[in-house]
Tab-separated table of C-alpha atoms in Angstrom:
chain	number	residue	atom	x	y	z
A	926	UNK	CA	-96.197	-125.467	189.805
A	927	UNK	CA	-94.792	-126.493	186.489
A	928	UNK	CA	-97.370	-125.479	183.978
A	929	UNK	CA	-97.295	-121.878	182.898
A	930	UNK	CA	-99.855	-119.490	183.421
A	931	UNK	CA	-100.711	-119.192	179.901
A	932	UNK	CA	-100.647	-122.809	179.228
A	933	UNK	CA	-104.029	-123.097	181.237
A	934	UNK	CA	-105.667	-120.258	179.283
A	935	UNK	CA	-107.703	-120.936	176.368
A	936	UNK	CA	-106.405	-119.198	173.120
A	937	UNK	CA	-109.147	-117.090	172.577
A	938	UNK	CA	-108.488	-115.441	176.257
A	939	UNK	CA	-104.706	-115.213	175.381
A	940	UNK	CA	-105.707	-113.447	172.063
A	941	UNK	CA	-108.232	-111.085	173.862
A	942	UNK	CA	-105.224	-109.885	176.010
A	943	UNK	CA	-103.037	-109.374	173.156
A	944	UNK	CA	-105.829	-107.262	171.296
A	945	UNK	CA	-105.460	-104.907	174.176
A	946	UNK	CA	-101.991	-104.214	173.084
A	947	UNK	CA	-102.643	-103.374	169.347
A	948	UNK	CA	-101.992	-99.668	169.697
A	949	UNK	CA	-98.181	-100.167	169.458
A	950	UNK	CA	-96.967	-102.834	167.385
A	951	UNK	CA	-93.848	-103.163	169.177
A	952	UNK	CA	-95.756	-104.660	171.582
A	953	UNK	CA	-96.776	-107.751	169.554
A	954	UNK	CA	-93.493	-107.913	168.132
A	955	UNK	CA	-91.933	-108.464	171.501
A	956	UNK	CA	-94.479	-110.943	172.587
A	957	UNK	CA	-93.875	-113.049	169.086
A	958	UNK	CA	-90.425	-113.540	170.616
A	959	UNK	CA	-91.566	-114.897	174.140
A	960	UNK	CA	-92.606	-118.387	173.519
A	961	UNK	CA	-93.805	-120.537	170.639
A	962	UNK	CA	-97.536	-120.132	171.698
A	963	UNK	CA	-97.284	-116.480	171.413
A	964	UNK	CA	-95.450	-116.655	168.313
A	965	UNK	CA	-97.851	-118.650	166.674
A	966	UNK	CA	-100.864	-116.760	168.007
A	967	UNK	CA	-99.386	-113.267	166.828
A	968	UNK	CA	-98.305	-114.523	163.465
A	969	UNK	CA	-101.509	-116.342	162.628
A	970	UNK	CA	-104.160	-114.163	164.345
A	971	UNK	CA	-103.167	-110.759	165.430
A	972	UNK	CA	-101.077	-109.559	162.472
A	973	UNK	CA	-104.005	-111.169	160.016
A	974	UNK	CA	-106.639	-109.257	161.926
A	975	UNK	CA	-105.035	-106.162	161.996
A	976	UNK	CA	-104.199	-106.020	158.271
A	977	UNK	CA	-107.915	-106.890	157.545
A	978	UNK	CA	-108.829	-104.226	159.981
A	979	UNK	CA	-106.505	-101.360	158.832
A	980	UNK	CA	-105.751	-102.223	155.108
A	981	UNK	CA	-108.865	-104.241	153.646
A	982	UNK	CA	-108.857	-103.274	150.570
A	983	UNK	CA	-105.109	-104.321	149.965
A	984	UNK	CA	-105.740	-107.379	151.954
A	985	UNK	CA	-108.597	-108.392	149.492
A	986	UNK	CA	-106.547	-107.241	146.477
A	987	UNK	CA	-103.679	-109.163	147.149
A	988	UNK	CA	-105.664	-112.261	148.407
A	989	UNK	CA	-107.460	-112.921	145.173
A	990	UNK	CA	-105.383	-116.079	144.695
A	991	UNK	CA	-104.320	-117.433	148.083
A	992	UNK	CA	-105.279	-117.321	151.706
A	993	UNK	CA	-102.136	-115.895	152.869
A	994	UNK	CA	-100.532	-112.684	151.346
A	995	UNK	CA	-97.238	-113.314	149.680
A	996	UNK	CA	-94.608	-112.979	152.314
A	997	UNK	CA	-96.911	-113.741	154.944
A	998	UNK	CA	-99.003	-111.576	157.424
A	999	UNK	CA	-95.929	-110.652	159.216
A	1000	UNK	CA	-94.472	-108.697	156.157
A	1001	UNK	CA	-97.814	-106.937	155.061
A	1002	UNK	CA	-98.263	-105.811	158.560
A	1003	UNK	CA	-94.477	-104.623	159.073
A	1004	UNK	CA	-94.917	-102.910	155.632
A	1005	UNK	CA	-97.694	-100.975	156.938
A	1006	UNK	CA	-96.288	-99.689	160.000
A	1007	UNK	CA	-92.505	-99.872	159.794
A	1008	UNK	CA	-90.187	-97.482	157.942
A	1009	UNK	CA	-86.852	-99.591	157.264
A	1010	UNK	CA	-84.985	-96.342	157.548
A	1011	UNK	CA	-82.480	-95.300	154.823
A	1012	UNK	CA	-79.884	-97.817	155.198
A	1013	UNK	CA	-82.074	-100.707	154.916
A	1014	UNK	CA	-84.263	-98.978	152.217
A	1015	UNK	CA	-81.315	-98.861	149.908
A	1016	UNK	CA	-80.215	-95.440	150.329
A	1017	UNK	CA	-76.962	-96.437	151.867
A	1018	UNK	CA	-75.228	-94.632	154.069
A	1019	UNK	CA	-71.596	-95.276	155.409
A	1020	UNK	CA	-72.555	-96.366	158.994
A	1021	UNK	CA	-71.419	-99.260	161.283
A	1022	UNK	CA	-74.762	-99.998	162.261
A	1023	UNK	CA	-76.891	-101.340	159.575
A	1024	UNK	CA	-80.182	-100.685	160.720
A	1025	UNK	CA	-81.251	-104.085	161.755
A	1026	UNK	CA	-81.071	-103.056	165.432
A	1027	UNK	CA	-84.511	-102.470	165.688
A	1028	UNK	CA	-86.954	-101.048	168.200
A	1029	UNK	CA	-89.830	-102.555	166.210
A	1030	UNK	CA	-88.284	-105.884	166.210
A	1031	UNK	CA	-89.725	-108.406	163.626
A	1032	UNK	CA	-88.537	-109.728	160.649
A	1033	UNK	CA	-90.252	-112.516	162.095
A	1034	UNK	CA	-89.213	-115.660	160.405
A	1035	UNK	CA	-88.460	-113.887	157.042
A	1036	UNK	CA	-84.887	-114.389	156.463
A	1037	UNK	CA	-83.412	-111.638	154.516
A	1038	UNK	CA	-82.190	-113.124	151.258
A	1039	UNK	CA	-79.952	-111.560	148.576
A	1040	UNK	CA	-81.900	-111.992	145.490
A	1041	UNK	CA	-84.278	-109.020	145.715
A	1042	UNK	CA	-84.065	-105.923	143.589
A	1043	UNK	CA	-85.391	-102.955	144.851
A	1044	UNK	CA	-85.542	-99.778	143.017
A	1045	UNK	CA	-85.620	-96.193	143.781
A	1046	UNK	CA	-87.851	-94.094	141.996
A	1047	UNK	CA	-86.187	-90.541	141.499
A	1048	UNK	CA	-87.909	-87.329	140.767
A	1049	UNK	CA	-85.990	-84.248	140.196
A	1050	UNK	CA	-86.660	-80.672	141.601
A	1051	UNK	CA	-88.878	-79.791	144.328
A	1052	UNK	CA	-92.181	-79.520	142.526
A	1053	UNK	CA	-95.158	-81.275	143.955
A	1054	UNK	CA	-95.771	-84.523	143.823
A	1055	UNK	CA	-98.566	-84.427	140.952
A	1056	UNK	CA	-96.211	-82.536	138.768
A	1057	UNK	CA	-93.076	-84.602	139.361
A	1058	UNK	CA	-94.955	-87.651	138.635
A	1059	UNK	CA	-94.880	-86.794	134.936
A	1060	UNK	CA	-91.099	-86.230	134.472
A	1061	UNK	CA	-89.783	-88.903	136.826
A	1062	UNK	CA	-87.343	-91.657	135.578
A	1063	UNK	CA	-86.494	-94.881	136.696
A	1064	UNK	CA	-83.057	-95.148	137.825
A	1065	UNK	CA	-81.703	-98.131	140.017
A	1066	UNK	CA	-79.597	-97.010	142.803
A	1067	UNK	CA	-78.049	-93.976	141.412
A	1068	UNK	CA	-77.372	-92.825	144.799
A	1069	UNK	CA	-75.288	-96.144	145.582
A	1070	UNK	CA	-73.030	-95.273	142.852
A	1071	UNK	CA	-72.637	-91.803	143.299
A	1072	UNK	CA	-72.727	-91.100	146.989
A	1073	UNK	CA	-71.814	-94.038	149.008
A	1074	UNK	CA	-69.267	-95.861	150.467
A	1075	UNK	CA	-69.648	-99.725	149.958
A	1076	UNK	CA	-66.510	-101.235	150.972
A	1077	UNK	CA	-66.429	-104.514	152.863
A	1078	UNK	CA	-63.194	-103.401	154.804
A	1079	UNK	CA	-64.881	-100.819	156.507
A	1080	UNK	CA	-67.805	-102.887	157.892
A	1081	UNK	CA	-67.596	-103.123	161.560
A	1082	UNK	CA	-70.262	-105.662	161.941
A	1083	UNK	CA	-71.160	-108.937	160.187
A	1084	UNK	CA	-74.414	-107.583	158.933
A	1085	UNK	CA	-72.873	-105.112	156.753
A	1086	UNK	CA	-70.294	-107.246	155.461
A	1087	UNK	CA	-73.124	-109.764	154.610
A	1088	UNK	CA	-74.714	-107.086	152.575
A	1089	UNK	CA	-71.554	-106.355	150.704
A	1090	UNK	CA	-71.410	-109.752	149.743
A	1091	UNK	CA	-74.725	-109.780	148.486
A	1092	UNK	CA	-74.010	-106.674	146.495
A	1093	UNK	CA	-71.454	-108.479	144.684
A	1094	UNK	CA	-74.050	-110.825	143.532
A	1095	UNK	CA	-75.960	-107.872	141.803
A	1096	UNK	CA	-76.674	-108.204	138.028
A	1097	UNK	CA	-74.046	-105.618	137.560
A	1098	UNK	CA	-70.784	-105.877	138.940
A	1099	UNK	CA	-70.156	-102.698	141.057
A	1100	UNK	CA	-66.711	-102.981	142.428
A	1101	UNK	CA	-64.815	-100.625	140.456
A	1102	UNK	CA	-67.562	-98.052	140.734
A	1103	UNK	CA	-67.467	-98.389	144.513
A	1104	UNK	CA	-63.958	-97.775	144.760
A	1105	UNK	CA	-64.305	-94.512	142.969
A	1106	UNK	CA	-67.314	-93.622	145.137
A	1107	UNK	CA	-67.178	-90.121	146.855
A	1108	UNK	CA	-67.149	-90.746	150.708
A	1109	UNK	CA	-69.993	-89.914	152.472
A	1110	UNK	CA	-69.840	-88.810	156.165
A	1111	UNK	CA	-70.747	-91.332	158.569
A	1112	UNK	CA	-74.286	-90.878	159.275
A	1113	UNK	CA	-75.516	-92.343	162.753
A	1114	UNK	CA	-78.622	-90.703	162.947
A	1115	UNK	CA	-81.525	-92.791	164.708
A	1116	UNK	CA	-83.694	-91.994	161.892
A	1117	UNK	CA	-81.602	-93.923	159.441
A	1118	UNK	CA	-82.415	-96.910	161.131
A	1119	UNK	CA	-85.900	-98.841	161.111
A	1120	UNK	CA	-88.763	-97.252	163.163
A	1121	UNK	CA	-92.475	-97.023	163.370
A	1122	UNK	CA	-93.646	-95.087	160.406
A	1123	UNK	CA	-94.798	-91.682	160.838
A	1124	UNK	CA	-98.366	-90.701	159.660
A	1125	UNK	CA	-101.289	-92.867	159.201
A	1126	UNK	CA	-100.497	-96.544	158.855
A	1127	UNK	CA	-102.179	-96.964	155.707
A	1128	UNK	CA	-101.369	-97.957	151.872
A	1129	UNK	CA	-103.231	-97.084	149.137
A	1130	UNK	CA	-103.287	-97.404	145.334
A	1131	UNK	CA	-104.116	-93.724	144.866
A	1132	UNK	CA	-100.893	-92.602	146.244
A	1133	UNK	CA	-99.137	-95.203	144.187
A	1134	UNK	CA	-100.859	-94.080	140.997
A	1135	UNK	CA	-99.650	-90.232	141.686
A	1136	UNK	CA	-96.034	-91.577	142.128
A	1137	UNK	CA	-95.892	-93.745	139.035
A	1138	UNK	CA	-95.265	-91.914	135.870
A	1139	UNK	CA	-98.044	-92.223	133.202
A	1140	UNK	CA	-96.439	-95.380	131.423
A	1141	UNK	CA	-96.815	-97.093	134.342
A	1142	UNK	CA	-100.358	-96.318	135.495
A	1143	UNK	CA	-101.556	-99.605	134.642
A	1144	UNK	CA	-99.555	-101.305	137.439
A	1145	UNK	CA	-101.126	-101.920	140.779
A	1146	UNK	CA	-98.678	-100.199	143.496
A	1147	UNK	CA	-99.721	-99.644	146.825
A	1148	UNK	CA	-97.907	-97.100	148.805
A	1149	UNK	CA	-98.184	-95.503	152.009
A	1150	UNK	CA	-99.750	-91.855	152.582
A	1151	UNK	CA	-97.657	-88.909	151.322
A	1152	UNK	CA	-95.284	-87.622	152.494
A	1153	UNK	CA	-94.014	-90.836	153.709
A	1154	UNK	CA	-91.251	-90.771	156.551
A	1155	UNK	CA	-89.170	-87.849	156.384
A	1156	UNK	CA	-85.376	-88.666	156.688
A	1157	UNK	CA	-83.248	-85.509	156.929
A	1158	UNK	CA	-79.600	-86.071	156.100
A	1159	UNK	CA	-76.732	-83.740	156.060
A	1160	UNK	CA	-76.985	-83.078	152.147
A	1161	UNK	CA	-80.498	-84.097	151.346
A	1162	UNK	CA	-83.831	-84.949	152.711
A	1163	UNK	CA	-85.314	-87.851	152.039
A	1164	UNK	CA	-89.021	-89.080	151.905
A	1165	UNK	CA	-89.170	-92.611	152.214
A	1166	UNK	CA	-92.409	-94.528	150.886
A	1167	UNK	CA	-93.166	-98.024	151.643
A	1168	UNK	CA	-95.130	-99.949	149.231
A	1169	UNK	CA	-95.891	-103.175	147.324
A	1170	UNK	CA	-97.062	-103.963	143.804
A	1171	UNK	CA	-99.495	-106.486	142.998
A	1172	UNK	CA	-97.927	-109.156	140.500
A	1173	UNK	CA	-94.722	-107.235	140.550
A	1174	UNK	CA	-93.090	-109.851	137.830
A	1175	UNK	CA	-96.035	-108.869	135.701
A	1176	UNK	CA	-95.866	-105.323	136.116
A	1177	UNK	CA	-94.507	-102.655	133.606
A	1178	UNK	CA	-92.275	-101.368	135.964
A	1179	UNK	CA	-90.500	-104.506	136.448
A	1180	UNK	CA	-90.533	-105.376	132.751
A	1181	UNK	CA	-88.730	-101.747	132.103
A	1182	UNK	CA	-86.365	-102.457	134.777
A	1183	UNK	CA	-85.509	-105.836	133.227
A	1184	UNK	CA	-85.150	-104.566	129.945
A	1185	UNK	CA	-82.056	-102.979	128.753
A	1186	UNK	CA	-78.757	-102.202	130.269
A	1187	UNK	CA	-80.045	-100.597	133.423
A	1188	UNK	CA	-77.859	-100.687	136.525
A	1189	UNK	CA	-79.222	-103.192	139.400
A	1190	UNK	CA	-78.039	-104.144	142.365
A	1191	UNK	CA	-79.248	-106.958	144.725
A	1192	UNK	CA	-80.359	-106.131	147.848
A	1193	UNK	CA	-82.171	-107.881	150.668
A	1194	UNK	CA	-85.836	-106.555	150.895
A	1195	UNK	CA	-86.542	-104.964	154.493
A	1196	UNK	CA	-89.871	-106.924	155.097
A	1197	UNK	CA	-89.701	-110.237	153.197
A	1198	UNK	CA	-88.031	-112.438	150.642
A	1199	UNK	CA	-90.685	-111.287	148.065
A	1200	UNK	CA	-90.604	-108.162	145.934
A	1201	UNK	CA	-91.453	-105.217	148.165
A	1202	UNK	CA	-90.184	-101.777	147.024
A	1203	UNK	CA	-89.054	-98.347	148.422
A	1204	UNK	CA	-89.469	-95.141	146.726
A	1205	UNK	CA	-87.123	-92.185	147.278
A	1206	UNK	CA	-88.412	-88.945	146.457
A	1207	UNK	CA	-85.483	-86.401	146.305
A	1208	UNK	CA	-85.943	-82.977	147.032
A	1209	UNK	CA	-82.588	-81.802	145.683
A	1210	UNK	CA	-79.760	-80.883	147.994
A	1211	UNK	CA	-80.220	-78.875	151.011
B	772	UNK	CA	-137.875	-117.302	188.947
B	773	UNK	CA	-137.908	-117.305	192.666
B	774	UNK	CA	-138.776	-113.877	193.660
B	775	UNK	CA	-138.248	-114.554	197.681
B	776	UNK	CA	-134.653	-114.930	197.843
B	777	UNK	CA	-132.112	-112.295	198.161
B	778	UNK	CA	-129.056	-113.896	198.380
B	779	UNK	CA	-128.272	-117.567	196.919
B	780	UNK	CA	-125.606	-119.994	198.319
B	781	UNK	CA	-123.106	-121.787	196.057
B	782	UNK	CA	-120.120	-123.957	196.356
B	783	UNK	CA	-116.663	-123.407	195.122
B	784	UNK	CA	-114.743	-126.168	193.582
B	785	UNK	CA	-112.988	-126.703	196.857
B	786	UNK	CA	-116.415	-127.354	198.411
B	787	UNK	CA	-116.593	-124.157	200.351
B	788	UNK	CA	-119.912	-122.232	200.505
B	789	UNK	CA	-120.339	-118.636	199.588
B	790	UNK	CA	-123.224	-116.341	199.729
B	791	UNK	CA	-123.895	-114.034	196.887
B	792	UNK	CA	-126.707	-111.379	196.585
B	793	UNK	CA	-129.137	-112.016	193.571
B	794	UNK	CA	-128.410	-108.437	192.184
B	795	UNK	CA	-124.537	-109.275	192.020
B	796	UNK	CA	-125.192	-112.835	190.865
B	797	UNK	CA	-127.119	-111.249	187.912
B	798	UNK	CA	-123.473	-110.067	186.442
B	799	UNK	CA	-122.791	-113.399	185.159
B	800	UNK	CA	-125.274	-115.116	182.850
B	801	UNK	CA	-124.643	-118.658	183.882
B	802	UNK	CA	-125.559	-117.583	187.407
B	803	UNK	CA	-128.363	-115.633	186.120
B	804	UNK	CA	-129.708	-118.743	184.408
B	805	UNK	CA	-129.420	-120.420	187.536
B	806	UNK	CA	-131.434	-117.906	189.521
B	807	UNK	CA	-134.453	-119.068	187.185
B	808	UNK	CA	-133.857	-122.477	187.734
B	809	UNK	CA	-135.961	-124.203	190.552
B	810	UNK	CA	-132.685	-124.792	192.654
B	811	UNK	CA	-133.292	-121.499	194.378
B	812	UNK	CA	-136.848	-121.663	195.280
B	813	UNK	CA	-137.720	-122.092	198.611
B	814	UNK	CA	-138.264	-126.053	198.723
B	815	UNK	CA	-135.203	-126.656	197.008
B	816	UNK	CA	-131.899	-127.041	199.245
B	817	UNK	CA	-129.567	-128.327	196.633
B	818	UNK	CA	-126.536	-125.872	196.163
B	819	UNK	CA	-124.971	-125.569	192.951
B	820	UNK	CA	-121.238	-125.943	192.482
B	821	UNK	CA	-119.170	-123.248	190.471
B	822	UNK	CA	-116.106	-124.324	189.279
B	823	UNK	CA	-113.759	-121.957	190.372
B	824	UNK	CA	-111.480	-122.284	193.609
B	825	UNK	CA	-112.412	-120.486	196.536
B	826	UNK	CA	-109.629	-118.026	196.329
B	827	UNK	CA	-110.700	-116.813	193.340
B	828	UNK	CA	-114.419	-117.060	193.865
B	829	UNK	CA	-114.031	-114.778	197.104
B	830	UNK	CA	-112.466	-112.445	194.760
B	831	UNK	CA	-115.149	-112.708	191.898
B	832	UNK	CA	-117.821	-112.138	194.707
B	833	UNK	CA	-116.408	-109.053	195.985
B	834	UNK	CA	-116.183	-107.649	192.145
B	835	UNK	CA	-119.802	-108.461	191.763
B	836	UNK	CA	-120.813	-106.858	195.073
B	837	UNK	CA	-119.333	-103.734	194.269
B	838	UNK	CA	-120.315	-103.523	190.708
B	839	UNK	CA	-123.957	-104.600	191.031
B	840	UNK	CA	-125.399	-101.475	192.430
B	841	UNK	CA	-124.070	-99.758	189.429
B	842	UNK	CA	-125.082	-102.439	186.842
B	843	UNK	CA	-128.689	-102.487	188.139
B	844	UNK	CA	-129.127	-98.757	188.463
B	845	UNK	CA	-126.854	-96.772	186.039
B	846	UNK	CA	-124.430	-94.435	188.147
B	847	UNK	CA	-123.121	-90.819	187.898
B	848	UNK	CA	-119.964	-90.198	186.625
B	849	UNK	CA	-118.381	-89.685	190.204
B	850	UNK	CA	-119.512	-93.130	190.898
B	851	UNK	CA	-117.875	-94.197	187.732
B	852	UNK	CA	-114.686	-92.452	188.723
B	853	UNK	CA	-114.790	-94.156	192.052
B	854	UNK	CA	-115.194	-97.586	190.760
B	855	UNK	CA	-112.591	-97.191	188.209
B	856	UNK	CA	-110.082	-96.411	191.224
B	857	UNK	CA	-111.552	-99.011	192.881
B	858	UNK	CA	-110.875	-101.751	190.108
B	859	UNK	CA	-107.236	-100.455	189.891
B	860	UNK	CA	-106.748	-101.179	193.490
B	861	UNK	CA	-108.701	-104.592	192.977
B	862	UNK	CA	-106.585	-105.707	190.288
B	863	UNK	CA	-103.409	-105.431	192.248
B	864	UNK	CA	-102.997	-108.843	192.772
B	865	UNK	CA	-100.522	-111.961	192.038
B	866	UNK	CA	-100.290	-112.708	188.373
B	867	UNK	CA	-99.934	-116.411	188.602
B	868	UNK	CA	-101.986	-117.137	191.906
B	869	UNK	CA	-105.065	-115.027	191.218
B	870	UNK	CA	-104.969	-112.902	187.937
B	871	UNK	CA	-105.097	-115.835	185.814
B	872	UNK	CA	-107.579	-117.675	187.865
B	873	UNK	CA	-109.754	-114.545	187.772
B	874	UNK	CA	-109.358	-114.591	183.937
B	875	UNK	CA	-110.476	-118.013	183.431
B	876	UNK	CA	-113.314	-117.551	186.086
B	877	UNK	CA	-114.791	-114.491	184.259
B	878	UNK	CA	-114.279	-116.185	181.041
B	879	UNK	CA	-116.304	-119.183	182.485
B	880	UNK	CA	-118.826	-117.274	184.377
B	881	UNK	CA	-119.284	-114.829	181.147
B	882	UNK	CA	-118.928	-111.899	183.242
B	883	UNK	CA	-117.880	-108.946	180.530
B	884	UNK	CA	-116.858	-106.240	182.908
B	885	UNK	CA	-114.386	-108.318	185.018
B	886	UNK	CA	-113.011	-110.416	181.900
B	887	UNK	CA	-112.027	-107.193	180.127
B	888	UNK	CA	-110.856	-105.399	183.238
B	889	UNK	CA	-108.520	-108.682	183.789
B	890	UNK	CA	-107.311	-108.670	180.099
B	891	UNK	CA	-106.308	-105.067	180.318
B	892	UNK	CA	-104.713	-105.750	183.521
B	893	UNK	CA	-102.582	-108.405	182.064
B	894	UNK	CA	-101.961	-106.542	178.689
B	895	UNK	CA	-100.457	-103.607	180.779
B	896	UNK	CA	-98.478	-106.095	182.564
B	897	UNK	CA	-96.726	-106.619	179.121
B	898	UNK	CA	-96.506	-103.160	177.835
B	899	UNK	CA	-92.960	-101.831	177.701
B	900	UNK	CA	-91.451	-104.945	178.946
B	901	UNK	CA	-88.548	-106.897	177.378
B	902	UNK	CA	-88.901	-110.409	176.228
B	903	UNK	CA	-87.070	-111.801	179.165
B	904	UNK	CA	-88.920	-109.694	181.449
B	905	UNK	CA	-92.394	-110.653	180.207
B	906	UNK	CA	-91.476	-114.466	180.299
B	907	UNK	CA	-90.558	-113.598	184.138
B	908	UNK	CA	-93.690	-111.999	185.205
B	909	UNK	CA	-96.037	-114.524	183.549
B	910	UNK	CA	-93.579	-117.657	184.434
B	911	UNK	CA	-93.325	-118.405	180.690
B	912	UNK	CA	-90.835	-120.999	179.545
B	913	UNK	CA	-88.830	-120.211	176.638
B	914	UNK	CA	-89.907	-123.260	174.590
B	915	UNK	CA	-87.980	-122.125	171.027
B	916	UNK	CA	-85.729	-124.602	169.517
B	917	UNK	CA	-82.131	-123.506	169.430
B	918	UNK	CA	-82.401	-123.058	165.578
B	919	UNK	CA	-85.464	-120.894	166.309
B	920	UNK	CA	-83.850	-119.140	169.038
B	921	UNK	CA	-80.725	-118.272	167.060
B	922	UNK	CA	-82.887	-116.843	164.081
B	923	UNK	CA	-84.665	-114.625	166.697
B	924	UNK	CA	-81.345	-113.584	167.866
B	925	UNK	CA	-80.119	-112.622	164.205
B	926	UNK	CA	-83.456	-110.725	163.490
B	927	UNK	CA	-83.344	-108.724	167.070
B	928	UNK	CA	-79.786	-108.351	167.908
B	929	UNK	CA	-80.779	-106.003	170.529
B	930	UNK	CA	-83.385	-107.938	172.568
B	931	UNK	CA	-82.380	-110.107	175.051
B	932	UNK	CA	-83.764	-113.679	175.281
B	933	UNK	CA	-82.148	-115.253	178.279
């Protein structure tokens, strides 16, 4: 019999089967790679339904002027459930594996591009979140410049060298600084790669407000709940927050970053082609 | 509705006759409607056809007869436990030959319990499987274009797509 079993099934039956698999996002991620029918059902329905179900307020806020969120349902869903790991979040470690080998799977059609600007929000000290919010300052990739080896000659696979090329396209040329970088020990911990996010898969504006310093309070930032994903590295502990700005290009944060002589680097977004942002909360050295 | 009959006769799509008790037939909405129809009164000998093949209909009727007593009268916890075990055994069947026909039959006959059970069974078969394993189990053809395939490969370097 030439026809496949699923070609006989109505879409609503197939969807009903898929909805039994919603507890682990990796199931859908794999299914989206099986065939075009699955791929289209997962992209157009499953992830959408799940976004509406798990992060309804963000969906309605982001959808105010379109029917699909910027970057698509896949990106929004992935943002809610997937921590990209330190490497892909911009806290670059010298490693031969660039963190794209994933358990979760999907970028799902969103090609990584080089034009994204991702920022780290860095807070000093180990005080609590509320207190630290007021004395934070924005710095772009301090860690990149100070701690990270970023040398194409050391790359062991294509992905990494691709990103190095992309880095070269950054607004500020960083080649010389790279050469003077202190070398960081190779870190290959599993947690440096993308993985299912810990904690509740939710993003909220309240959390975003807590993280933004006062001057940026008018911006609309949704991030995951405190404490994000904890990443313990040799010298530091990191908390990775996943989040998204509404109307990022019109936000104060964006304007502040664009003004002045701030250091920038182009880095691919872990989720889509659009401006999604990671924040790094630094505990200080261990 | 006729009160005199205890079992009705239906035809499968292959033309075979099957008997199903009234209480079991009530698990299906369309069959329940049929029961209210004159067809099942004593002076009518027309046999309704159900668009389900014989092999599948046997299983569907087996499920109905097993679940009917509980559906009609409620059941104790031990009964429910026993029924669950029975369901698991019942669902051990070939994916292509039976499971998908059961799915379609349950959908067509509006049998919520069997439909959920069959969907859950199919979903469980997908859990923890690789892309290629899922294709194999469900006889799915990889119909991505070579460009799409290449893109998937780039995005999921660890996945096997063959």
